[in-house]
Steps between C-alpha positions, in 0.01 A plus 500: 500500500748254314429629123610377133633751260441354147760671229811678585450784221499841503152496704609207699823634574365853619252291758753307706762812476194712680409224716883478677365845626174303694448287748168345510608198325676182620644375182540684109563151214625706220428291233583475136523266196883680460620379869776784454268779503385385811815480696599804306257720660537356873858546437400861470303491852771382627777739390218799565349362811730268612515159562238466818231642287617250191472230737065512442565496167554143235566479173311194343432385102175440356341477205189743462346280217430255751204492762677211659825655551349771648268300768844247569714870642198631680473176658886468543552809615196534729386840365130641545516741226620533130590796330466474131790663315477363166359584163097456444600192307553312820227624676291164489771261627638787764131535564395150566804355632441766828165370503582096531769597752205657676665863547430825452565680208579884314586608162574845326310391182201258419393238295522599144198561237382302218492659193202776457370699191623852484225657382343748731177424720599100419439294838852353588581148520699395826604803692869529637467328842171284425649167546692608858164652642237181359724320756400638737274308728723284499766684662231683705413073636858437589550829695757616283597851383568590124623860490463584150620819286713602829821714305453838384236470221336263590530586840603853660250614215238262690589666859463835372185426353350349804607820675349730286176321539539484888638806581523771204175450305114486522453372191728389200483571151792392369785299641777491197885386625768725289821362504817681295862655569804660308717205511782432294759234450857564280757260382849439584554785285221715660284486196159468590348121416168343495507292821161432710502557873281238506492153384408514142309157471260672789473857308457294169195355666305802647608714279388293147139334633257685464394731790182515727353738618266471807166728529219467752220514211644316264716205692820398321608554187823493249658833316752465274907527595629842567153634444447849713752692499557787731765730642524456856700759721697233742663659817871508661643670138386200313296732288226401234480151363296384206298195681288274341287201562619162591397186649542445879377371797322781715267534200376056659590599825343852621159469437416199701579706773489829421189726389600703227371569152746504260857280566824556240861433482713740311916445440739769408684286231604756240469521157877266445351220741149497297697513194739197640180268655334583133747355322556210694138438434513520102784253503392247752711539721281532818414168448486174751465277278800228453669601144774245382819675431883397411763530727854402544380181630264410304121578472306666829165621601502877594184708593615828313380663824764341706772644216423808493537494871805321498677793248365792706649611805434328819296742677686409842816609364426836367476705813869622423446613218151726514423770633145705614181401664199278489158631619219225668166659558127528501296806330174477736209744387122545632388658782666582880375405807290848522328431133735743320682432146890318570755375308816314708792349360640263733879376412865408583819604351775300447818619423764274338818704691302363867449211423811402372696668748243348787484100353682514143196445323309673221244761619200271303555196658578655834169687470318163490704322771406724766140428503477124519727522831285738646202306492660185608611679808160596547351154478780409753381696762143473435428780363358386199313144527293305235464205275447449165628658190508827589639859385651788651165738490368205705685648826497829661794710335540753799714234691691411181590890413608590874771196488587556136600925649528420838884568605502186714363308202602541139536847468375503180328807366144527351289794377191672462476786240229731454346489120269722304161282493498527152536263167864426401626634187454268215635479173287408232 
């Protein structure tokens, strides 16, 4: 497998530093509109892993924005299979340009919605991954593989679903992902700051549009942002977190291929990070939209999304500076295998102190690099096989848990907790 790595951020980064510790590949392009970040982080395989391992790695330039660019280093390069690394933004052109080269593909996030009323019950417009799976018979005709969703929500969040249905469950009522943690991130001074362990112009998106909700009797529909709120007991001393609804992709992506009646997405952002988004909101500043502002040079076009993104803290940088953990996982609830009442929360802990000590990165985006990796080396041996645009849930997840825990494999570990089959608290 000769594969393309588009963006050398802090999710890009994480991939090719866990991929020095694999094999099944012939060559890793770390690619990256900055060329620097690139070489930066082979330099950092090669000081770590030393030069022999380095040598499958290349640093290369593109530019994301461009479906061209992208097909000209497949083609250049020889690769079979791109790994898209970059904001939503460039999902099209990352997206298309794979296609035209006539290789396979995976992503961590989808195709973005359009705009959708917020009032509850209201049918939503185009779902987050809509565009990426009306393509595809078309990848389906050229025999090609579009692994979609494939990080750690979208993605692990997928696998663990598919196992509950396979191997924990009878029947499923519910199937809603909680995600939350106890991070914090301090200042040069140690004062604590507002800096998001994710990229902003992402959580901007999901977290602002308004959510949907999936249910077997009714089909889609919208809720308004933040909407729900409950107090959800996460594991590993995490403790409870306020989560809420937002937008994401499971809610497009599990029931095509998973029976279950009711389908949610909940995110432990706190009552600061609400506050924060909320405000960004009321002054327009989560906007795409061009807006033609002065500058030292003269007048420039700026979306105010992009500035606000620009003044925060890089999320790839911040891993020195935070501390705590970051919870992935899947509240599953109906009925067990003998007909009796369960409730399973299915998760993975990150802690930042691992994974910076293990690949000096942040424990969020090391969380999501894991899982894209995995697959691929699954696809590589032929474990998994298909064509088409297809998601995680699509594949059985008992091969993709033993290598994620296996000690000959990532050594990663996952868990299965025991819950009382009853409602979650609620506020009102």
């Amino acid at each position: 497998m000769r594969i393309l790595l588009v963006g050398a951020g802090g999710v890009g980064d994480a991939i090719a530093k866990i991929a020095a510790t694999r094999n099944f590949y012939e060559l890793f392009v770390v690619s990256d509109y900055d060329l620097s970040r690139a070489e930066r982080t082979i330099e950092w395989i090669a000081n770590r892993h030393g030069r022999d391992v380095a040598a499958k790695f290349l640093a290369a330039k593109i530019d994301a924005s461009s479906a061209s660019n992208v097909t000209e280093l497949c083609k250049a390069h020889k690769v079979d299979f791109v790994i898209n690394a970059v904001e939503p933004k460039f999902l099209p052109t990352v997206f298309s340009g794979a296609f035209t080269a006539g290789v396979n593909y995976l992503d961590m996030a989808m195709s973005l919605s359009e705009p959708h009323e917020a009032d509850p019950f209201h049918l939503p417009g185009i779902k987050l991954g809509d565009a990426q799976y009306a393509l595809h018979d078309q990848w389906e005709r050229a025999g090609k593989l579009a692994l979609v969703g494939m990080g750690v929500e979208p993605g692990l969040s997928n696998v663990f679903a598919r196992y509950a249905q396979d191997y924990l469950f009878s029947e499923i009522d519910e199937l809603s992902i909680k995600d939350g943690g106890n991070l914090t991130v301090v200042d040069d001074q140690g004062n604590e700051i507002f800096a998001p362990s994710f990229s902003i112009w992402t959580t901007i998106e999901e977290c602002l549009n308004p959510p949907t909700i999936f249910e077997r009797s009714k089909g889609w529909y919208t809720t308004r942002p933040f909407s729900e709120p409950e107090i959800f007991e996460f594991p590993a001393g995490i403790g409870a977190v306020e989560c809420v609804n937002v937008e994401h992709e499971e809610i497009s992506m599990l029931p095509r291929n998973i029976k279950a009646n009711r389908v949610t997405f909940k995110y432990g952002l706190g009552e600061e990070f609400i506050g924060v988004l909320k405000t960004l909101h009321k002054l327009g500043l989560d906007a795409t939209k061009l807006q033609r502002v002065r500058s030292a040079q003269g007048p420039v076009d700026v979306a105010p999304r992009d500035m606000v993104a620009a003044v925060l803290p890089d999320p790839a940088t911040i891993g020195p500076r935070m501390t705590g953990k970051t919870c992935a996982g899947l509240l599953v609830t109906g009925k067990d295998k003998d007909g009796r009442d369960r409730a399973t929360y299915l998760y993975h802990v990150a802690d930042n102190a691992e994974t910076m000590a293990d690949i000096e990165a942040q424990c969020v985006v090391a969380q999501t690099a894991f899982n894209p990796l995995i697959a691929l080396e699954l696809i590589a041996e032929g474990t998994w096989k298909g064509a088409g645009v297809m998601g995680p849930e699509e594949f059985d997840a008992k091969p993709f848990l033993d290598l994620m825990s296996s000690s000959t494999g990532y050594n990663i570990k996952w868990e299965a907790q025991e819950r009382l089959p009853a409602s979650p608290l609620r506020h009102p």
